Amino acid sequence: MRLLLVFFMVLTIFIPCFSFDIPGKDLPLTLDYYKSTCPTVFDVIKKEMECIVKEDPRNAAIIIRLHFHDCFVQGCDGSVLLDETESLQGEKKASPNINSLKGYKIVDRIKNIIESECPGVVSCADLLTIGARDATILVGGPYWDVPVGRKDSKTASYELATTNLPTPEEGLISIIAKFYSQGLSVEDMVALIGAHTIGKAQCRNFRSRIYGDFHVTSALNPVSETYLASLREICPASSGEGDSNVTAMDNVTPDLFDNSIYHTLLRGEGLLNSDQEMYTSLFGIQTRRIVSKYAEDPVAFFEQFSKSMVKMGNILNSESFADGEVRRNCRFVNT
């Protein structure tokens, strides 16, 4: 009880001390930005994403994740797509990205088609934002309108990629702070984590969880014990052994975008510590209520996920609007 009182006193003092300004929050994005300059862009991206997700359903999660990692670092400006050069340190080798982000070739593939139809018009940042929406729909998730008009940055930030992005073993309070610093609420956070319903995780990111408190949060349920045993077969206890082995974060409907991930958390079987914290953390009073709501009401989850994706997609880089560009190749700044 004393710990809880101390926590709420700290939280009351701490949260209002955040001072954030959502980059580009007053800058306009519109639904018809490409109406006259590239009217086919939405159709082109949709068609390609249909093929890409048909080739491998996991590609849907890969594109959504890439969009998330882009927006959390100096706004949704395509900086995550930049390759390292002699004059630019990219974000791809930052610790949250180096062993987990994929999908760069998917972006290249779509960008090449768009450039052949509308050269120098559609930004990589918009491509990625639209692609994330289409990826969600193609695996059963909700639709939302995507405002467009973003510019691509000429810079990247290895430092911000290292510090801004939540990590799989991170505690709840720290994760809330990272979302809050982007102008995203606790409700946004819990909804956006719902994208893990179609994601996979590498052994290196859940080893500590399955050899740690997994058996505690799952309350020694016999079914959970069987699941835990299967996870330990995939991910050996020794660090470095099987690090890149993967398994679904939602082991019930791994290729379907639904609310199953929240049922996983209710059972205490969340694969990532950062996910399970939202239901079992001592500090998770608000997040626990939201997790339970989404587990019970998939419509409420879909509605909030759509709103939160738009909100995240509207985190913009004001510098890019003043000095940005439309890259011809998403991997490199124009020369």
Tab-separated table of N, CA and C in Angstrom, residues 49-171:
chain	number	residue	atom	x	y	z
A	49	MET	N	0.379	-4.063	-52.061
A	49	MET	CA	0.281	-4.635	-50.724
A	49	MET	C	-0.528	-5.925	-50.744
A	50	GLU	N	-1.527	-6.011	-51.585
A	50	GLU	CA	-2.302	-7.255	-51.710
A	50	GLU	C	-1.388	-8.401	-52.131
A	51	CYS	N	-0.528	-8.142	-53.106
A	51	CYS	CA	0.413	-9.172	-53.570
A	51	CYS	C	1.430	-9.520	-52.495
A	52	ILE	N	1.929	-8.496	-51.821
A	52	ILE	CA	2.979	-8.676	-50.813
A	52	ILE	C	2.475	-9.470	-49.612
A	53	VAL	N	1.259	-9.174	-49.157
A	53	VAL	CA	0.704	-9.893	-48.010
A	53	VAL	C	0.286	-11.305	-48.417
A	54	LYS	N	-0.142	-11.463	-49.662
A	54	LYS	CA	-0.478	-12.808	-50.153
A	54	LYS	C	0.762	-13.685	-50.201
A	55	GLU	N	1.896	-13.091	-50.562
A	55	GLU	CA	3.158	-13.834	-50.592
A	55	GLU	C	3.539	-14.331	-49.201
A	56	ASP	N	3.322	-13.490	-48.194
A	56	ASP	CA	3.632	-13.847	-46.811
A	56	ASP	C	2.822	-12.943	-45.888
A	57	PRO	N	1.843	-13.490	-45.168
A	57	PRO	CA	1.019	-12.664	-44.270
A	57	PRO	C	1.837	-11.876	-43.254
A	58	ARG	N	3.029	-12.368	-42.924
A	58	ARG	CA	3.868	-11.671	-41.958
A	58	ARG	C	4.278	-10.283	-42.454
A	59	ASN	N	4.243	-10.104	-43.780
A	59	ASN	CA	4.630	-8.809	-44.334
A	59	ASN	C	3.723	-7.680	-43.851
A	60	ALA	N	2.492	-8.011	-43.490
A	60	ALA	CA	1.590	-6.980	-42.965
A	60	ALA	C	2.149	-6.398	-41.675
A	61	ALA	N	2.536	-7.272	-40.755
A	61	ALA	CA	3.108	-6.817	-39.481
A	61	ALA	C	4.422	-6.079	-39.696
A	62	ILE	N	5.196	-6.519	-40.660
A	62	ILE	CA	6.495	-5.901	-40.945
A	62	ILE	C	6.331	-4.440	-41.368
A	63	ILE	N	5.342	-4.172	-42.220
A	63	ILE	CA	5.125	-2.798	-42.693
A	63	ILE	C	4.549	-1.919	-41.581
A	64	ILE	N	3.622	-2.455	-40.805
A	64	ILE	CA	3.061	-1.687	-39.685
A	64	ILE	C	4.167	-1.322	-38.696
A	65	ARG	N	5.022	-2.276	-38.402
A	65	ARG	CA	6.126	-2.039	-37.457
A	65	ARG	C	7.090	-0.985	-37.994
A	66	LEU	N	7.373	-1.052	-39.292
A	66	LEU	CA	8.279	-0.093	-39.909
A	66	LEU	C	7.707	1.326	-39.799
A	67	HIS	N	6.409	1.456	-40.005
A	67	HIS	CA	5.735	2.753	-39.874
A	67	HIS	C	5.830	3.273	-38.437
A	68	PHE	N	5.595	2.390	-37.475
A	68	PHE	CA	5.680	2.767	-36.056
A	68	PHE	C	7.078	3.267	-35.715
A	69	HIS	N	8.092	2.533	-36.145
A	69	HIS	CA	9.467	2.911	-35.825
A	69	HIS	C	9.867	4.200	-36.528
A	70	ASP	N	9.262	4.477	-37.662
A	70	ASP	CA	9.523	5.737	-38.347
A	70	ASP	C	8.937	6.909	-37.559
A	71	CYS	N	7.683	6.792	-37.175
A	71	CYS	CA	6.977	7.916	-36.548
A	71	CYS	C	7.520	8.272	-35.172
A	72	PHE	N	8.095	7.321	-34.454
A	72	PHE	CA	8.596	7.585	-33.107
A	72	PHE	C	9.962	8.268	-33.099
A	73	VAL	N	10.543	8.459	-34.284
A	73	VAL	CA	11.857	9.092	-34.368
A	73	VAL	C	11.757	10.292	-35.310
A	74	GLN	N	11.748	11.463	-34.773
A	74	GLN	CA	11.608	12.751	-35.461
A	74	GLN	C	10.398	12.806	-36.383
A	75	GLY	N	9.331	12.115	-36.005
A	75	GLY	CA	8.080	12.173	-36.751
A	75	GLY	C	8.051	11.239	-37.945
A	76	CYS	N	6.875	11.152	-38.585
A	76	CYS	CA	6.691	10.262	-39.737
A	76	CYS	C	7.282	10.931	-40.974
A	77	ASP	N	8.575	10.727	-41.178
A	77	ASP	CA	9.284	11.442	-42.244
A	77	ASP	C	10.152	10.529	-43.093
A	78	GLY	N	9.982	9.208	-42.947
A	78	GLY	CA	10.755	8.272	-43.751
A	78	GLY	C	12.206	8.159	-43.356
A	79	SER	N	12.578	8.725	-42.206
A	79	SER	CA	13.994	8.684	-41.805
A	79	SER	C	14.476	7.269	-41.542
A	80	VAL	N	13.580	6.393	-41.107
A	80	VAL	CA	13.968	5.015	-40.796
A	80	VAL	C	14.419	4.256	-42.051
A	81	LEU	N	14.043	4.750	-43.220
A	81	LEU	CA	14.347	4.065	-44.476
A	81	LEU	C	15.728	4.402	-45.018
A	82	LEU	N	16.358	5.440	-44.475
A	82	LEU	CA	17.644	5.907	-45.012
A	82	LEU	C	18.778	4.942	-44.688
A	83	ASP	N	19.555	4.604	-45.717
A	83	ASP	CA	20.757	3.799	-45.522
A	83	ASP	C	21.881	4.666	-44.959
A	84	GLU	N	22.815	3.992	-44.332
A	84	GLU	CA	23.993	4.687	-43.805
A	84	GLU	C	24.911	5.097	-44.953
A	85	THR	N	25.445	6.306	-44.883
A	85	THR	CA	26.423	6.766	-45.868
A	85	THR	C	27.592	7.409	-45.124
A	86	GLU	N	28.578	7.871	-45.871
A	86	GLU	CA	29.724	8.524	-45.233
A	86	GLU	C	29.307	9.787	-44.497
A	87	SER	N	28.252	10.430	-44.986
A	87	SER	CA	27.847	11.707	-44.402
A	87	SER	C	26.577	11.609	-43.556
A	88	LEU	N	25.993	10.424	-43.451
A	88	LEU	CA	24.739	10.280	-42.707
A	88	LEU	C	24.729	8.985	-41.909
A	89	GLN	N	24.502	9.106	-40.613
A	89	GLN	CA	24.334	7.930	-39.763
A	89	GLN	C	22.842	7.616	-39.710
A	90	GLY	N	22.459	6.470	-40.230
A	90	GLY	CA	21.055	6.104	-40.297
A	90	GLY	C	20.535	5.545	-38.982
A	91	GLU	N	19.290	5.109	-39.011
A	91	GLU	CA	18.633	4.551	-37.822
A	91	GLU	C	18.571	3.029	-37.846
A	92	LYS	N	18.928	2.431	-38.954
A	92	LYS	CA	18.743	0.990	-39.129
A	92	LYS	C	19.604	0.157	-38.174
A	93	LYS	N	20.742	0.709	-37.755
A	93	LYS	CA	21.649	-0.039	-36.882
A	93	LYS	C	21.452	0.295	-35.409
A	94	ALA	N	20.493	1.156	-35.106
A	94	ALA	CA	20.178	1.448	-33.699
A	94	ALA	C	19.646	0.180	-33.048
A	95	SER	N	19.893	-0.003	-31.758
A	95	SER	CA	19.587	-1.261	-31.076
A	95	SER	C	18.127	-1.720	-31.220
A	96	PRO	N	17.114	-0.842	-31.200
A	96	PRO	CA	15.739	-1.334	-31.356
A	96	PRO	C	15.421	-1.791	-32.783
A	97	ASN	N	16.287	-1.431	-33.749
A	97	ASN	CA	15.999	-1.697	-35.162
A	97	ASN	C	16.841	-2.797	-35.782
A	98	ILE	N	18.081	-2.905	-35.369
A	98	ILE	CA	19.056	-3.694	-36.122
A	98	ILE	C	18.671	-5.167	-36.266
A	99	ASN	N	18.080	-5.741	-35.257
A	99	ASN	CA	17.738	-7.161	-35.325
A	99	ASN	C	16.244	-7.426	-35.534
A	100	SER	N	15.476	-6.353	-35.755
A	100	SER	CA	14.032	-6.574	-35.820
A	100	SER	C	13.341	-5.968	-37.032
A	101	LEU	N	13.843	-4.854	-37.544
A	101	LEU	CA	13.146	-4.209	-38.662
A	101	LEU	C	13.488	-4.866	-39.990
A	102	LYS	N	12.439	-5.085	-40.767
A	102	LYS	CA	12.576	-5.601	-42.133
A	102	LYS	C	11.660	-4.758	-43.007
A	103	GLY	N	11.463	-5.173	-44.241
A	103	GLY	CA	10.484	-4.524	-45.104
A	103	GLY	C	11.034	-3.449	-46.011
A	104	TYR	N	12.341	-3.202	-45.965
A	104	TYR	CA	12.916	-2.145	-46.794
A	104	TYR	C	12.771	-2.460	-48.287
A	105	LYS	N	12.918	-3.729	-48.636
A	105	LYS	CA	12.779	-4.114	-50.049
A	105	LYS	C	11.330	-3.998	-50.513
A	106	ILE	N	10.385	-4.188	-49.589
A	106	ILE	CA	8.973	-4.006	-49.924
A	106	ILE	C	8.717	-2.548	-50.284
A	107	VAL	N	9.265	-1.641	-49.484
A	107	VAL	CA	9.125	-0.212	-49.754
A	107	VAL	C	9.771	0.134	-51.093
A	108	ASP	N	10.956	-0.405	-51.359
A	108	ASP	CA	11.642	-0.167	-52.644
A	108	ASP	C	10.757	-0.595	-53.813
A	109	ARG	N	10.165	-1.748	-53.686
A	109	ARG	CA	9.321	-2.317	-54.754
A	109	ARG	C	8.141	-1.397	-55.072
A	110	ILE	N	7.464	-0.929	-54.034
A	110	ILE	CA	6.305	-0.061	-54.250
A	110	ILE	C	6.753	1.304	-54.760
A	111	LYS	N	7.836	1.817	-54.217
A	111	LYS	CA	8.331	3.134	-54.613
A	111	LYS	C	8.699	3.153	-56.096
A	112	ASN	N	9.324	2.086	-56.578
A	112	ASN	CA	9.713	2.026	-57.988
A	112	ASN	C	8.504	2.119	-58.911
A	113	ILE	N	7.429	1.467	-58.532
A	113	ILE	CA	6.210	1.509	-59.347
A	113	ILE	C	5.607	2.913	-59.325
A	114	ILE	N	5.549	3.508	-58.139
A	114	ILE	CA	4.992	4.861	-58.020
A	114	ILE	C	5.834	5.856	-58.813
A	115	GLU	N	7.146	5.731	-58.736
A	115	GLU	CA	8.022	6.650	-59.462
A	115	GLU	C	7.840	6.521	-60.974
A	116	SER	N	7.527	5.318	-61.440
A	116	SER	CA	7.319	5.141	-62.884
A	116	SER	C	6.031	5.810	-63.346
A	117	GLU	N	5.076	5.965	-62.438
A	117	GLU	CA	3.797	6.592	-62.785
A	117	GLU	C	3.770	8.077	-62.446
A	118	CYS	N	4.343	8.437	-61.307
A	118	CYS	CA	4.304	9.829	-60.831
A	118	CYS	C	5.669	10.203	-60.279
A	119	PRO	N	6.635	10.414	-61.140
A	119	PRO	CA	8.002	10.667	-60.650
A	119	PRO	C	8.112	11.927	-59.796
A	120	GLY	N	8.773	11.764	-58.640
A	120	GLY	CA	9.069	12.905	-57.790
A	120	GLY	C	7.879	13.527	-57.091
A	121	VAL	N	6.808	12.766	-56.893
A	121	VAL	CA	5.578	13.331	-56.334
A	121	VAL	C	5.229	12.777	-54.959
A	122	VAL	N	5.263	11.464	-54.802
A	122	VAL	CA	4.786	10.813	-53.571
A	122	VAL	C	5.956	10.528	-52.633
A	123	SER	N	5.875	11.023	-51.429
A	123	SER	CA	6.955	10.835	-50.462
A	123	SER	C	6.993	9.410	-49.934
A	124	CYS	N	8.158	9.009	-49.506
A	124	CYS	CA	8.329	7.683	-48.896
A	124	CYS	C	7.560	7.599	-47.584
A	125	ALA	N	7.487	8.723	-46.875
A	125	ALA	CA	6.749	8.771	-45.608
A	125	ALA	C	5.267	8.493	-45.837
A	126	ASP	N	4.694	9.081	-46.890
A	126	ASP	CA	3.289	8.815	-47.214
A	126	ASP	C	3.092	7.382	-47.678
A	127	LEU	N	4.017	6.899	-48.491
A	127	LEU	CA	3.943	5.509	-48.962
A	127	LEU	C	3.844	4.549	-47.777
A	128	LEU	N	4.700	4.751	-46.803
A	128	LEU	CA	4.744	3.865	-45.642
A	128	LEU	C	3.472	3.978	-44.805
A	129	THR	N	2.939	5.181	-44.678
A	129	THR	CA	1.730	5.408	-43.895
A	129	THR	C	0.519	4.748	-44.554
A	130	ILE	N	0.406	4.910	-45.859
A	130	ILE	CA	-0.693	4.276	-46.599
A	130	ILE	C	-0.529	2.757	-46.572
A	131	GLY	N	0.695	2.295	-46.756
A	131	GLY	CA	0.962	0.858	-46.758
A	131	GLY	C	0.598	0.196	-45.443
A	132	ALA	N	0.840	0.895	-44.326
A	132	ALA	CA	0.495	0.340	-43.009
A	132	ALA	C	-1.013	0.178	-42.873
A	133	ARG	N	-1.774	1.146	-43.387
A	133	ARG	CA	-3.229	1.040	-43.345
A	133	ARG	C	-3.716	-0.151	-44.182
A	134	ASP	N	-3.190	-0.256	-45.418
A	134	ASP	CA	-3.607	-1.343	-46.294
A	134	ASP	C	-3.198	-2.712	-45.738
A	135	ALA	N	-2.027	-2.770	-45.123
A	135	ALA	CA	-1.564	-4.023	-44.514
A	135	ALA	C	-2.532	-4.483	-43.432
A	136	THR	N	-2.995	-3.537	-42.637
A	136	THR	CA	-3.945	-3.855	-41.560
A	136	THR	C	-5.240	-4.442	-42.119
A	137	ILE	N	-5.768	-3.801	-43.148
A	137	ILE	CA	-7.023	-4.256	-43.754
A	137	ILE	C	-6.873	-5.659	-44.329
A	138	LEU	N	-5.749	-5.914	-44.980
A	138	LEU	CA	-5.552	-7.180	-45.697
A	138	LEU	C	-5.470	-8.396	-44.777
A	139	VAL	N	-5.244	-8.175	-43.488
A	139	VAL	CA	-5.242	-9.302	-42.548
A	139	VAL	C	-6.436	-9.238	-41.596
A	140	GLY	N	-7.468	-8.495	-42.015
A	140	GLY	CA	-8.716	-8.509	-41.255
A	140	GLY	C	-8.955	-7.326	-40.345
A	141	GLY	N	-8.064	-6.343	-40.373
A	141	GLY	CA	-8.189	-5.196	-39.484
A	141	GLY	C	-9.064	-4.090	-40.048
A	142	PRO	N	-9.189	-2.990	-39.323
A	142	PRO	CA	-10.105	-1.915	-39.701
A	142	PRO	C	-9.540	-0.998	-40.786
A	143	TYR	N	-10.449	-0.254	-41.402
A	143	TYR	CA	-10.101	0.768	-42.391
A	143	TYR	C	-10.070	2.137	-41.709
A	144	TRP	N	-9.216	3.019	-42.199
A	144	TRP	CA	-9.271	4.423	-41.809
A	144	TRP	C	-8.741	5.260	-42.974
A	145	ASP	N	-9.220	6.488	-43.069
A	145	ASP	CA	-8.713	7.414	-44.074
A	145	ASP	C	-7.321	7.869	-43.685
A	146	VAL	N	-6.445	7.969	-44.662
A	146	VAL	CA	-5.060	8.373	-44.407
A	146	VAL	C	-4.812	9.776	-44.967
A	147	PRO	N	-4.684	10.770	-44.113
A	147	PRO	CA	-4.289	12.100	-44.590
A	147	PRO	C	-2.854	12.031	-45.119
A	148	VAL	N	-2.578	12.724	-46.218
A	148	VAL	CA	-1.251	12.659	-46.834
A	148	VAL	C	-0.724	14.059	-47.120
A	149	GLY	N	0.534	14.107	-47.532
A	149	GLY	CA	1.209	15.371	-47.789
A	149	GLY	C	2.498	15.505	-47.011
A	150	ARG	N	2.983	14.395	-46.444
A	150	ARG	CA	4.234	14.419	-45.685
A	150	ARG	C	5.413	14.617	-46.629
A	151	LYS	N	6.473	15.152	-46.098
A	151	LYS	CA	7.731	15.252	-46.829
A	151	LYS	C	8.747	14.306	-46.201
A	152	ASP	N	9.708	13.906	-47.008
A	152	ASP	CA	10.784	13.045	-46.523
A	152	ASP	C	11.897	13.890	-45.922
A	153	SER	N	12.439	13.397	-44.833
A	153	SER	CA	13.528	14.127	-44.175
A	153	SER	C	14.835	13.944	-44.942
A	154	LYS	N	15.739	14.863	-44.710
A	154	LYS	CA	17.095	14.740	-45.248
A	154	LYS	C	18.058	14.268	-44.171
A	155	THR	N	17.502	13.978	-43.007
A	155	THR	CA	18.315	13.554	-41.870
A	155	THR	C	17.706	12.310	-41.232
A	156	ALA	N	18.489	11.686	-40.376
A	156	ALA	CA	18.026	10.576	-39.551
A	156	ALA	C	18.616	10.782	-38.160
A	157	SER	N	18.132	10.035	-37.187
A	157	SER	CA	18.670	10.197	-35.832
A	157	SER	C	18.871	8.839	-35.173
A	158	TYR	N	20.114	8.404	-35.183
A	158	TYR	CA	20.494	7.165	-34.501
A	158	TYR	C	20.212	7.288	-33.004
A	159	GLU	N	20.494	8.476	-32.452
A	159	GLU	CA	20.326	8.696	-31.016
A	159	GLU	C	18.852	8.576	-30.612
A	160	LEU	N	17.958	9.237	-31.357
A	160	LEU	CA	16.535	9.177	-31.023
A	160	LEU	C	15.963	7.781	-31.244
A	161	ALA	N	16.472	7.079	-32.247
A	161	ALA	CA	16.020	5.704	-32.474
A	161	ALA	C	16.399	4.819	-31.283
A	162	THR	N	17.511	5.129	-30.667
A	162	THR	CA	17.974	4.351	-29.518
A	162	THR	C	17.161	4.656	-28.262
A	163	THR	N	16.737	5.919	-28.115
A	163	THR	CA	16.082	6.321	-26.863
A	163	THR	C	14.562	6.405	-26.943
A	164	ASN	N	13.996	6.710	-28.110
A	164	ASN	CA	12.552	6.964	-28.205
A	164	ASN	C	11.695	5.709	-28.292
A	165	LEU	N	12.241	4.662	-28.864
A	165	LEU	CA	11.440	3.468	-29.143
A	165	LEU	C	11.331	2.558	-27.919
A	166	PRO	N	10.121	2.100	-27.597
A	166	PRO	CA	9.958	1.148	-26.493
A	166	PRO	C	10.695	-0.158	-26.792
A	167	THR	N	11.165	-0.809	-25.753
A	167	THR	CA	11.857	-2.084	-25.917
A	167	THR	C	11.045	-3.217	-25.302
A	168	PRO	N	11.270	-4.462	-25.745
A	168	PRO	CA	10.444	-5.585	-25.296
A	168	PRO	C	10.489	-5.860	-23.798
A	169	GLU	N	11.573	-5.464	-23.139
A	169	GLU	CA	11.712	-5.763	-21.712
A	169	GLU	C	11.434	-4.546	-20.834
A	170	GLU	N	10.923	-3.498	-21.429
A	170	GLU	CA	10.747	-2.243	-20.711
A	170	GLU	C	9.543	-2.285	-19.767
A	171	GLY	N	9.634	-1.521	-18.679
A	171	GLY	CA	8.552	-1.439	-17.712
A	171	GLY	C	7.450	-0.505	-18.182
